[in-house]
Amino acid sequence: MPSVKVDGIEIEVPAGATVLQACELAGREIPRFCYHERLSIAGNCRMCLVEVKPGPPKPQASCALPAADGQEIFTTTEMVKRAREGVMEFLLINHPLDCPICDQGGECDLQDQSIAFGKGHTRYELNKRAVAEKYMGPIVKTVMTRCIHCTRCIRFAQEVAGVEEIGAIGRGEGMEITSYLEKAVSSELSGNVVDLCPVGALTSKPYAFEARPWELRKTPSIDVMDAVGTNIRLDSRGRQVLRALPRINEDVNEEWASDRTRHAVDGLVVNRLDRPWVRREGRLVPARWDEAFAAVEAAAREAGSSVAAIHGELVEVEALYAAQKLLELLGSTMLEGRQTGLAYDATSLAAVNFNTGIAGIEHADAILLVGTNPRWEAPLVNTRLRKAVKRGAKVFAIGPEVDLTYKVEWLGNDASLLAKLPKAVTEAFGAAERPAIIVGGGALKPDGVQAASLALVESLGLIREGWNGYNVLHFSASRMGGLILGWARPGGIADVIAAKPKLVLLLGADEIDFTAFEGAFKVYIGHHGEAGAAHADIILPGAAYTEKSGTWVNLEGRVQRGERAVFPPGDAREDWTILRALSGALGKPLPFDDLGQLRAAMGRDFPQLAEEGRASFPWSPPSLPAGKPKGEIAYPIRDFYLTNAICRASETMRRCSAEILHGVEYAEAAE
């Protein structure tokens, strides 16, 4: 390891580290605009200047200079100070005085660094350059006169998102950043460029002029738009969440978030259920809580033990546990969470888990995708797969061809291919040190696919010392938690339908075929007036994920907890509290009265859920009949932007769907 001195402090740095990284290891702050830890080095803003000996007697860009043994680095000399002031003066020559109206104000790198490293005046007296605005779609607002040409957005689009739709035209002072042909950027990760932009050139269009950062209360939470479990921060004012931003978690989402995660929050205040409803004479009418509970009690008395519960895609583990305990008290074990018709053996949790881990999959060197479109089902798993491809991994896929943003060898769209893989696949996996298979929701519907995929564990050598390459890619935030609790019948929801329950408890379930439960009394606990509420006999208004403290388990079995950011609207309540109150009305009270007691009881029954962190599932695959998989595979997500009730209520998500996926053109008013 090279040994260097930084302002007289001698430290050792990893081989290949840059001078900038060496300075950070020594605790010195180095200003920068173009440099970013997760992007390639551009070296074009020149703000990170330091003095290095031995070397030429001039400031050098520390981000692009390798650290070498014996270097002496100086970060506070008069030469460095004057050089940084000069760079900042040049950067501000054409930058407009927009701070009072700029959404980046208060969290702007340019503001912070101009105060810390710039001069207090300018010598430039000519007119400032003006740049025409660019159009990047419904997510990103552009004010390109503010752009300082750091190229972070370009590098992110090309290297992380894999969508080369942002670039530079012109040279020198005439250079401009633009989306080619000024079309909406089609990446489902485009909102990340707003966080990357060190000035106010790229800001959030839905959040424009809404609030200043110091007005917002910041709450750590977990995203529920997919099964990745993105760590997020909810920024709220009063009783409304105004934005969701990613938190850094290297094992899960790094520092990125999908556009659904960021911008579906405007759907939290639209089409909400804020009071109980009871169906009378074929119509839903508002009711009091005691009236709604009395109606449920009458239906439960008539149903006896013929009770079923079905959960949706966004439900937290606490509500699932409370509902499960309530059904036990009613004498039923009819629980199911795969409302769209998936049916697979979930007796072994390792056989339905993403065993490689989200961070681990980027180290795989041969990957087979079976019935999954990770770009839509788990965008932040797809970024890891891009990393694996950059490292030299070969990717093969069975399913309908889509653009995954990296090179894929498509084998066809028939599940029977699993029984006899082409020679190119077996050869690649035979030579691989860390082979992996990813089975998606689209592959778990045709008969025999689960058994055929598990058979590949041995034939392709997926499990080795310190490596388990068998992965199932879930796309629902509540799926893994529900499977741990046992919300999975052998025949899926078809078993529940065949049992003809008299009372059905729907926990945010909006995707099921309601005609199959026409004769049943349906109680819906949820937060949006969607299909589940429309078909229900009783509606009990619940809380959205931003309005409750909850536990979610992501696709790799990682237990994570989010906190409540705002309160539910009107008479809506947290789901587990509704179930606790309902159990009392039914004369079978649940044995917990607060969240702490509930979590303690849940931890005793299911130790995997007692503590945050990645749960361990020993490999013990189920013994399934061999069978012959056959039939075409269809991906479970048809519209990335409209996958759940919150997204469908969001004006931003509806516009993204219309414009990016369906080609609808929107006229932009002149500003």
XYZ file of C-alpha atoms in Angstrom:
671
model
C 0.000 0.000 0.000
C 1.422 3.413 -0.956
C 2.389 5.708 1.914
C 1.702 9.432 1.440
C 1.723 12.590 3.550
C -1.309 14.869 3.569
C -0.628 18.217 5.222
C 2.066 16.514 7.266
C -0.095 13.518 8.254
C 1.391 10.236 7.047
C -1.158 7.614 5.969
C -1.314 4.440 3.903
C -3.809 4.306 1.047
C -5.123 1.381 -1.025
C -3.312 0.663 -4.285
C -5.001 2.532 -7.131
C -6.434 5.261 -4.906
C -6.398 8.839 -6.126
C -4.920 11.830 -4.344
C -8.454 13.055 -3.600
C -9.286 9.773 -1.872
C -6.025 9.951 0.057
C -6.956 13.431 1.299
C -10.364 12.191 2.427
C -8.744 9.301 4.308
C -6.631 11.895 6.098
C -9.746 13.849 7.052
C -9.239 16.752 4.641
C -12.217 18.176 2.766
C -11.581 18.553 -0.947
C -14.153 20.593 -2.921
C -15.433 19.009 -6.127
C -18.226 19.260 -8.671
C -17.545 16.700 -11.383
C -16.054 13.938 -9.205
C -18.446 11.341 -7.811
C -17.499 8.114 -6.065
C -19.807 5.946 -8.194
C -19.040 7.492 -11.586
C -16.009 7.484 -13.842
C -13.457 10.276 -13.408
C -13.964 13.267 -15.704
C -11.531 15.785 -14.243
C -13.219 18.732 -15.893
C -14.373 21.074 -13.117
C -10.836 21.620 -11.691
C -12.215 22.491 -8.262
C -10.302 19.738 -6.432
C -6.899 21.351 -6.931
C -4.084 20.504 -4.493
C -0.309 20.909 -4.442
C 1.734 17.724 -4.794
C 5.448 17.092 -4.321
C 7.391 15.781 -6.126
C 5.724 17.298 -9.155
C 5.420 20.482 -11.179
C 5.109 23.687 -9.117
C 1.446 24.189 -9.942
C -1.941 23.035 -8.599
C -3.078 19.607 -9.796
C -6.538 18.036 -10.044
C -6.571 15.514 -7.196
C -9.473 13.443 -8.575
C -7.486 12.293 -11.615
C -4.026 12.004 -10.041
C -3.038 8.548 -8.709
C -1.615 8.443 -5.205
C 2.011 7.246 -5.262
C 4.422 6.179 -2.559
C 6.343 9.088 -1.063
C 4.018 11.874 -2.218
C 3.562 14.979 -0.131
C 0.137 16.551 -0.608
C -0.814 20.058 0.518
C -4.447 21.176 0.607
C -4.299 24.539 2.396
C -1.345 26.411 0.885
C -1.735 29.899 -0.534
C -1.254 28.507 -4.061
C -4.120 26.040 -3.574
C -6.365 28.677 -1.994
C -5.867 31.150 -4.863
C -6.279 28.426 -7.487
C -9.608 27.306 -6.052
C -10.820 30.896 -5.798
C -9.947 31.385 -9.462
C -11.802 28.232 -10.517
C -14.858 29.273 -8.523
C -14.736 32.729 -10.085
C -14.747 31.195 -13.552
C -17.626 28.857 -12.664
C -19.703 31.804 -11.448
C -18.993 34.000 -14.488
C -22.081 32.767 -16.314
C -24.070 31.363 -13.393
C -27.289 33.374 -12.885
C -28.246 34.888 -9.539
C -31.219 32.535 -9.229
C -30.727 31.445 -5.610
C -33.966 33.067 -4.325
C -36.065 31.168 -6.893
C -33.929 28.033 -7.318
C -35.192 24.747 -5.848
C -31.615 23.713 -5.146
C -31.285 26.556 -2.641
C -30.360 25.319 0.808
C -28.864 22.048 -0.443
C -26.692 23.324 -3.290
C -23.041 22.312 -3.616
C -22.290 25.495 -5.543
C -23.663 27.672 -2.740
C -21.767 25.781 -0.062
C -18.450 25.673 -1.896
C -18.600 29.275 -3.115
C -18.855 30.393 0.509
C -16.117 28.058 1.725
C -13.662 28.263 -1.173
C -14.622 31.268 -3.301
C -14.132 35.028 -3.252
C -16.667 37.474 -1.961
C -16.798 39.472 -5.201
C -16.495 39.130 -8.952
C -14.391 41.023 -11.472
C -16.545 39.967 -14.431
C -18.692 42.777 -15.856
C -19.904 41.445 -19.231
C -23.320 39.946 -19.898
C -23.868 36.399 -18.727
C -24.414 33.563 -21.160
C -28.000 32.308 -21.557
C -28.882 28.747 -22.592
C -32.237 27.560 -23.890
C -34.103 25.131 -21.626
C -34.047 21.450 -22.523
C -36.857 18.933 -22.159
C -36.109 15.730 -20.236
C -39.614 14.496 -19.445
C -42.107 14.659 -16.558
C -39.507 13.978 -13.859
C -36.600 16.358 -14.470
C -36.944 20.150 -14.661
C -34.125 21.927 -16.477
C -32.702 25.442 -16.138
C -29.594 24.949 -18.247
C -28.258 28.479 -17.848
C -27.180 27.301 -14.391
C -25.246 24.293 -15.762
C -21.494 24.218 -15.012
C -20.753 21.265 -17.364
C -19.754 18.795 -14.649
C -21.183 15.959 -16.864
C -22.378 13.936 -13.871
C -25.786 13.458 -15.500
C -24.215 12.193 -18.721
C -21.997 9.710 -16.930
C -24.858 8.462 -14.744
C -27.112 7.892 -17.757
C -24.432 5.970 -19.619
C -22.741 4.063 -16.797
C -25.435 3.355 -14.196
C -28.799 3.672 -15.949
C -27.481 2.295 -19.244
C -29.622 4.668 -21.288
C -27.458 6.893 -23.468
C -30.013 9.635 -23.903
C -28.214 12.534 -22.220
C -25.144 14.075 -23.813
C -23.306 17.254 -24.715
C -23.439 19.242 -27.934
C -21.147 22.108 -28.922
C -17.694 22.907 -27.547
C -16.152 25.352 -25.110
C -18.485 28.115 -24.001
C -21.050 26.883 -26.527
C -21.324 23.437 -24.939
C -24.819 22.440 -23.791
C -26.162 19.379 -21.987
C -29.289 17.959 -23.591
C -31.411 14.886 -24.048
C -31.033 13.912 -27.698
C -33.917 15.226 -29.826
C -35.272 16.667 -26.547
C -37.458 13.654 -25.797
C -38.334 12.408 -22.337
C -35.522 10.341 -20.854
C -36.785 6.769 -20.889
C -34.798 5.461 -17.922
C -36.697 4.365 -14.836
C -33.792 5.819 -12.823
C -33.773 9.296 -14.399
C -34.675 11.099 -11.172
C -31.234 10.343 -9.743
C -29.656 13.012 -11.948
C -31.413 15.609 -9.770
C -29.471 14.411 -6.714
C -26.264 14.251 -8.732
C -26.510 17.764 -10.145
C -24.291 20.003 -7.958
C -26.135 23.161 -9.036
C -29.746 23.969 -9.871
C -29.593 23.000 -13.550
C -31.557 19.776 -12.987
C -34.256 19.799 -10.336
C -37.362 17.769 -9.573
C -40.240 18.877 -11.787
C -43.087 17.532 -9.569
C -41.498 19.166 -6.502
C -40.825 22.529 -8.191
C -41.513 25.542 -5.933
C -43.129 23.363 -3.251
C -40.855 23.900 -0.257
C -37.421 24.785 1.039
C -35.358 22.006 2.652
C -35.296 23.669 6.074
C -39.101 23.640 6.165
C -39.290 19.855 5.874
C -39.302 17.174 8.540
C -37.083 14.270 7.522
C -38.063 10.685 8.399
C -36.139 7.492 7.566
C -38.319 4.875 5.908
C -38.399 1.920 3.502
C -39.760 2.050 -0.042
C -42.596 -0.324 -0.977
C -42.805 0.222 -4.742
C -40.871 -2.998 -5.360
C -39.227 -5.778 -3.338
C -35.736 -4.240 -3.251
C -36.449 -2.407 0.009
C -34.803 0.846 -1.034
C -33.786 2.890 2.004
C -35.438 6.297 1.677
C -35.919 9.564 3.516
C -39.417 11.028 3.528
C -39.554 14.829 3.567
C -42.879 16.099 4.872
C -44.500 19.376 5.806
C -47.632 19.362 7.903
C -49.614 16.244 6.975
C -48.236 15.763 3.472
C -45.142 13.995 2.183
C -43.610 16.248 -0.448
C -40.737 14.088 -1.633
C -38.893 10.816 -1.126
C -35.110 10.693 -1.424
C -32.749 7.703 -1.210
C -30.594 7.006 1.831
C -27.217 5.353 1.377
C -27.208 1.592 1.977
C -24.374 -0.163 0.174
C -25.993 -3.596 0.554
C -29.348 -2.614 -0.926
C -29.717 0.484 -3.085
C -26.288 2.157 -2.800
C -27.514 5.767 -3.105
C -30.009 5.404 -5.956
C -33.803 5.190 -6.132
C -36.201 4.417 -8.966
C -38.560 7.048 -10.368
C -41.518 5.218 -8.813
C -39.879 5.440 -5.398
C -39.220 9.162 -5.754
C -42.312 10.482 -7.455
C -45.319 8.307 -6.607
C -45.740 10.260 -3.348
C -48.183 12.726 -4.914
C -50.599 9.778 -5.140
C -50.728 9.607 -1.338
C -53.242 12.485 -1.180
C -55.462 11.382 -4.065
C -58.415 8.957 -3.939
C -57.818 8.226 -0.242
C -60.123 6.306 2.061
C -60.582 8.447 5.169
C -63.687 6.981 6.813
C -65.384 3.572 7.188
C -67.976 2.566 4.579
C -70.754 -0.028 4.760
C -72.658 -1.480 1.794
C -76.419 -1.047 2.231
C -78.908 -1.948 -0.464
C -76.089 -2.379 -2.941
C -74.465 0.993 -2.256
C -71.516 1.974 -0.098
C -72.461 4.617 2.451
C -70.323 6.349 5.113
C -70.490 4.819 8.573
C -68.997 5.050 12.043
C -66.346 2.615 13.235
C -68.762 0.885 15.629
C -71.309 0.416 12.827
C -68.681 -1.083 10.529
C -67.401 -3.416 13.263
C -70.949 -4.505 14.084
C -71.514 -5.430 10.429
C -68.275 -7.429 10.363
C -69.190 -9.148 13.636
C -72.534 -10.247 12.197
C -70.845 -11.609 9.072
C -68.167 -13.389 11.139
C -70.795 -15.018 13.372
C -72.524 -16.406 10.283
C -69.259 -17.462 8.593
C -67.833 -19.360 11.588
C -64.403 -20.682 10.600
C -65.036 -20.179 6.866
C -62.795 -17.133 6.801
C -59.945 -16.262 4.423
C -57.421 -13.431 4.304
C -55.624 -12.162 1.202
C -52.940 -9.493 1.345
C -51.804 -7.042 -1.330
C -48.387 -5.881 -2.439
C -47.671 -3.037 0.021
C -48.632 -4.458 3.414
C -46.187 -4.378 6.327
C -45.349 -7.472 8.370
C -47.093 -6.217 11.538
C -50.492 -6.085 9.799
C -49.945 -9.547 8.289
C -49.079 -10.989 11.695
C -52.112 -9.373 13.359
C -54.448 -10.678 10.612
C -52.900 -14.140 10.884
C -53.470 -14.228 14.646
C -57.050 -13.014 14.206
C -57.804 -15.812 11.750
C -56.284 -18.345 14.146
C -58.708 -17.135 16.834
C -61.540 -17.557 14.314
C -60.390 -21.115 13.583
C -58.991 -20.558 10.090
C -55.573 -20.875 8.449
C -56.703 -19.769 4.990
C -54.002 -17.184 4.220
C -52.689 -16.175 0.802
C -50.669 -13.261 -0.543
C -50.029 -14.187 -4.185
C -53.161 -12.462 -5.410
C -52.216 -12.481 -9.123
C -52.292 -16.287 -9.388
C -48.691 -17.322 -8.711
C -48.461 -20.783 -7.181
C -45.148 -22.220 -6.073
C -43.864 -24.271 -3.166
C -42.763 -21.915 -0.395
C -42.133 -24.488 2.341
C -38.398 -23.830 1.950
C -37.689 -20.120 2.291
C -34.233 -20.515 0.741
C -35.909 -21.826 -2.428
C -37.865 -18.580 -2.802
C -35.143 -16.169 -1.667
C -32.603 -14.036 -3.531
C -29.759 -16.019 -1.981
C -26.861 -14.311 -3.728
C -27.892 -11.006 -2.215
C -28.456 -7.753 -4.065
C -24.852 -6.656 -3.613
C -23.539 -10.157 -4.259
C -25.090 -10.608 -7.708
C -22.687 -8.065 -9.222
C -19.880 -10.575 -8.597
C -21.536 -13.373 -10.607
C -19.732 -14.343 -13.814
C -22.472 -16.370 -15.534
C -26.150 -15.474 -15.098
C -29.343 -17.079 -16.411
C -32.529 -14.971 -16.251
C -35.721 -17.016 -16.318
C -39.005 -15.178 -16.793
C -37.868 -11.887 -15.311
C -37.492 -8.335 -16.546
C -35.293 -6.935 -13.751
C -35.255 -3.491 -15.341
C -38.926 -3.093 -14.385
C -39.313 -5.588 -11.554
C -36.241 -4.411 -9.600
C -34.367 -1.538 -11.290
C -31.694 -1.448 -8.600
C -30.972 -5.145 -9.058
C -30.622 -4.401 -12.762
C -27.899 -1.831 -12.023
C -25.998 -4.576 -10.184
C -26.373 -6.871 -13.197
C -24.892 -4.094 -15.363
C -21.899 -4.049 -13.028
C -21.551 -7.817 -13.399
C -21.575 -7.499 -17.196
C -18.920 -4.772 -17.015
C -16.789 -7.184 -14.999
C -17.133 -9.757 -17.795
C -20.219 -11.759 -16.817
C -22.218 -13.525 -19.534
C -25.987 -13.135 -19.273
C -28.498 -15.535 -20.846
C -32.272 -15.100 -20.673
C -35.469 -17.067 -21.241
C -38.504 -14.872 -21.839
C -39.826 -12.153 -24.165
C -36.975 -9.980 -25.445
C -36.651 -6.559 -23.793
C -33.890 -3.976 -23.511
C -32.143 -4.607 -20.187
C -29.432 -1.978 -20.947
C -26.650 -4.591 -21.234
C -25.732 -7.449 -23.545
C -28.002 -10.480 -23.159
C -28.112 -13.682 -25.184
C -31.815 -14.450 -25.543
C -32.556 -18.173 -25.739
C -36.271 -17.985 -26.556
C -39.615 -17.667 -24.819
C -40.610 -21.195 -23.877
C -40.356 -22.682 -20.406
C -39.339 -26.027 -21.953
C -35.871 -24.539 -22.593
C -35.147 -25.073 -18.895
C -35.189 -28.834 -19.402
C -32.511 -28.719 -22.098
C -30.315 -25.646 -22.062
C -28.228 -24.811 -25.137
C -24.582 -25.836 -25.167
C -23.387 -22.220 -24.930
C -25.126 -21.904 -21.544
C -23.763 -25.130 -20.056
C -20.243 -24.280 -21.261
C -20.383 -20.774 -19.762
C -21.677 -22.083 -16.447
C -19.138 -24.914 -16.448
C -16.316 -22.394 -16.664
C -17.858 -19.955 -14.153
C -16.626 -19.551 -10.603
C -19.773 -17.781 -9.356
C -22.739 -18.904 -11.503
C -26.235 -17.605 -10.763
C -29.801 -18.100 -11.918
C -32.561 -15.544 -11.350
C -36.132 -16.852 -11.534
C -38.827 -14.178 -11.862
C -42.550 -14.036 -11.266
C -43.235 -14.629 -14.939
C -41.570 -18.046 -14.697
C -43.344 -19.213 -11.552
C -46.743 -19.414 -13.216
C -46.251 -22.227 -15.804
C -46.303 -25.739 -14.304
C -42.997 -27.421 -13.626
C -40.801 -24.318 -13.837
C -39.914 -24.220 -10.143
C -38.918 -27.887 -10.164
C -36.890 -27.451 -13.364
C -35.095 -24.384 -12.020
C -34.233 -26.164 -8.760
C -32.879 -29.092 -10.788
C -30.356 -26.674 -12.321
C -28.790 -26.074 -8.902
C -26.890 -29.345 -9.184
C -26.441 -29.564 -12.956
C -25.044 -26.014 -13.228
C -23.179 -26.080 -9.919
C -24.969 -23.060 -8.457
C -24.124 -23.790 -4.823
C -20.484 -23.790 -3.763
C -18.532 -22.932 -0.650
C -19.514 -19.374 0.291
C -21.801 -19.003 -2.729
C -25.470 -19.762 -3.395
C -26.410 -18.759 -6.926
C -30.100 -19.727 -6.839
C -32.274 -16.608 -6.731
C -35.964 -15.807 -6.944
C -36.734 -12.197 -7.880
C -39.918 -11.017 -6.168
C -41.532 -7.753 -7.249
C -43.837 -7.078 -4.266
C -42.717 -5.378 -1.056
C -44.869 -7.613 1.149
C -44.045 -10.908 -0.556
C -41.059 -12.165 1.425
C -42.526 -11.120 4.762
C -45.755 -12.914 3.901
C -43.875 -16.079 2.915
C -41.959 -16.064 6.221
C -45.275 -15.814 8.096
C -46.786 -18.602 6.001
C -49.186 -16.682 3.772
C -48.830 -19.211 0.952
C -51.106 -22.166 0.256
C -49.875 -25.076 -1.916
C -52.222 -24.196 -4.773
C -52.035 -20.441 -4.388
C -55.152 -18.323 -4.480
C -56.932 -21.088 -6.409
C -57.043 -23.046 -3.133
C -58.769 -20.147 -1.393
C -61.294 -19.801 -4.210
C -62.010 -23.550 -4.153
C -62.682 -23.413 -0.392
C -65.487 -20.842 -0.994
C -64.976 -18.820 2.192
C -67.987 -16.950 3.524
C -65.909 -14.057 4.898
C -62.860 -12.658 3.086
C -60.508 -10.169 4.685
C -58.699 -8.119 2.028
C -55.539 -6.349 3.198
C -54.888 -3.870 0.409
C -55.619 -6.573 -2.192
C -56.681 -4.837 -5.412
C -55.396 -7.226 -8.090
C -57.455 -10.371 -7.476
C -60.342 -11.653 -9.573
C -63.243 -10.460 -7.434
C -65.828 -12.418 -9.432
C -64.429 -15.572 -7.805
C -65.582 -14.271 -4.405
C -69.020 -13.043 -5.416
C -70.873 -14.963 -2.711
C -68.496 -13.993 0.097
C -68.744 -11.099 2.515
C -65.691 -8.944 1.774
C -63.977 -6.646 4.284
C -61.353 -4.341 2.773
C -58.610 -2.712 4.850
C -56.656 -0.300 2.668
C -55.767 3.284 1.931
C -56.954 3.943 -1.644
C -60.393 3.647 -3.202
C -59.413 1.106 -5.836
C -60.832 -2.217 -7.037
C -60.722 -3.812 -3.588
C -62.768 -1.008 -2.068
C -65.204 -0.986 -4.982
C -66.042 -4.688 -4.472
C -66.048 -4.640 -0.662
C -69.056 -4.887 1.628
C -67.186 -3.124 4.435
C -64.314 -0.650 4.014
C -62.026 0.040 6.959
C -59.637 2.907 6.071
C -56.000 2.040 6.658
C -52.699 3.897 6.548
C -50.227 4.118 3.669
C -46.575 3.172 4.175
C -45.637 6.785 4.948
C -48.230 6.949 7.729
C -47.159 4.062 9.931
C -44.119 2.484 11.515
C -43.675 -0.870 9.852
C -41.391 -3.777 9.034
C -40.762 -4.965 5.497
C -38.624 -7.882 4.295
C -36.941 -7.373 0.946
C -36.324 -9.984 -1.752
C -33.018 -11.123 -0.186
C -34.647 -11.704 3.212
C -33.389 -8.454 4.748
C -35.622 -7.242 7.609
C -35.923 -3.439 7.562
C -38.070 -0.965 9.479
C -39.471 2.392 8.502
C -40.880 5.143 10.693
C -44.094 7.123 10.400
C -43.634 10.432 8.615
C -47.205 11.822 8.741
C -50.562 10.845 10.176
C -53.290 9.107 8.132
C -56.101 11.326 6.825
C -59.467 11.627 8.542
C -60.554 8.532 10.475
C -58.002 6.233 8.850
C -55.886 4.169 11.227
C -52.796 1.955 11.105
C -53.716 -1.499 9.828
C -52.676 -3.512 12.885
C -54.645 -1.191 15.194
C -57.751 -1.747 13.051
C -57.305 -5.514 13.370
C -56.755 -5.193 17.132
C -59.951 -3.150 17.531
C -61.853 -5.530 15.240
C -60.735 -8.531 17.280
C -62.196 -6.904 20.380
C -65.494 -6.295 18.587
C -65.535 -9.985 17.572
C -65.021 -11.042 21.196
C -61.593 -12.519 20.458
C -59.090 -9.803 21.437
C -55.552 -10.108 20.144
C -52.866 -10.438 22.856
C -51.120 -7.107 22.226
C -52.085 -3.475 22.690
C -49.156 -1.527 21.273
C -46.542 -1.864 18.553
C -43.836 -2.991 20.958
C -45.958 -5.843 22.278
C -46.898 -6.873 18.738
C -43.263 -6.968 17.599
C -42.244 -8.908 20.690
C -44.934 -11.530 20.034
C -44.006 -11.676 16.358
C -40.320 -12.121 17.234
C -41.140 -15.042 19.526
C -43.171 -16.808 16.838
C -40.846 -15.910 13.949
C -37.272 -15.282 15.158
C -36.195 -14.144 11.656
C -38.345 -11.028 12.151
C -37.097 -10.131 15.624
C -34.124 -8.045 14.522
C -33.248 -5.886 11.544
C -30.749 -7.343 9.113
C -30.543 -10.116 6.583
C -32.199 -13.330 7.779
C -30.491 -16.677 7.233
C -32.370 -19.424 5.406
C -30.589 -22.823 5.268
C -30.648 -24.478 1.857
C -33.269 -27.245 1.942
C -35.128 -27.242 -1.383
C -38.553 -28.906 -1.525
C -38.956 -32.269 -3.238
C -41.093 -31.457 -6.247
C -42.334 -33.801 -8.988
C -40.021 -33.487 -11.993
C -42.611 -32.671 -14.663
C -41.878 -30.991 -17.960
C -42.079 -27.206 -18.003
C -43.795 -25.820 -21.045
C -45.619 -22.763 -22.280
C -44.749 -19.178 -23.085
C -43.611 -16.850 -20.334
C -45.266 -13.475 -19.706
C -43.714 -10.848 -17.465
C -45.866 -9.888 -14.459
C -45.374 -6.103 -14.848
C -46.866 -4.576 -17.976
C -46.523 -0.916 -17.008
C -43.579 0.060 -14.820
C -45.201 3.292 -13.644
C -48.650 1.944 -12.663
C -48.053 -1.126 -10.520
C -50.078 -0.362 -7.379
C -52.801 1.854 -5.945
C -50.448 4.683 -4.960
C -48.842 4.802 -8.410
C -52.186 4.723 -10.184
C -53.369 7.673 -8.070
C -50.210 9.657 -8.870
C -50.511 12.277 -11.600
C -46.750 12.130 -12.136
C -46.750 8.351 -12.639
C -49.747 8.508 -14.994
C -47.990 11.120 -17.089
C -44.760 9.084 -17.148
C -46.709 6.055 -18.316
C -48.532 7.986 -21.021
C -45.493 9.857 -22.320
C -42.604 7.431 -21.902
C -44.332 4.107 -22.524
C -47.275 5.035 -24.756
C -45.908 7.945 -26.773
C -48.453 10.579 -25.743
C -47.087 14.070 -26.435
C -47.593 16.881 -23.941
C -47.404 20.551 -24.835
C -45.235 22.525 -22.436
C -46.387 26.048 -21.587
C -43.805 28.792 -22.005
C -42.341 29.969 -18.717
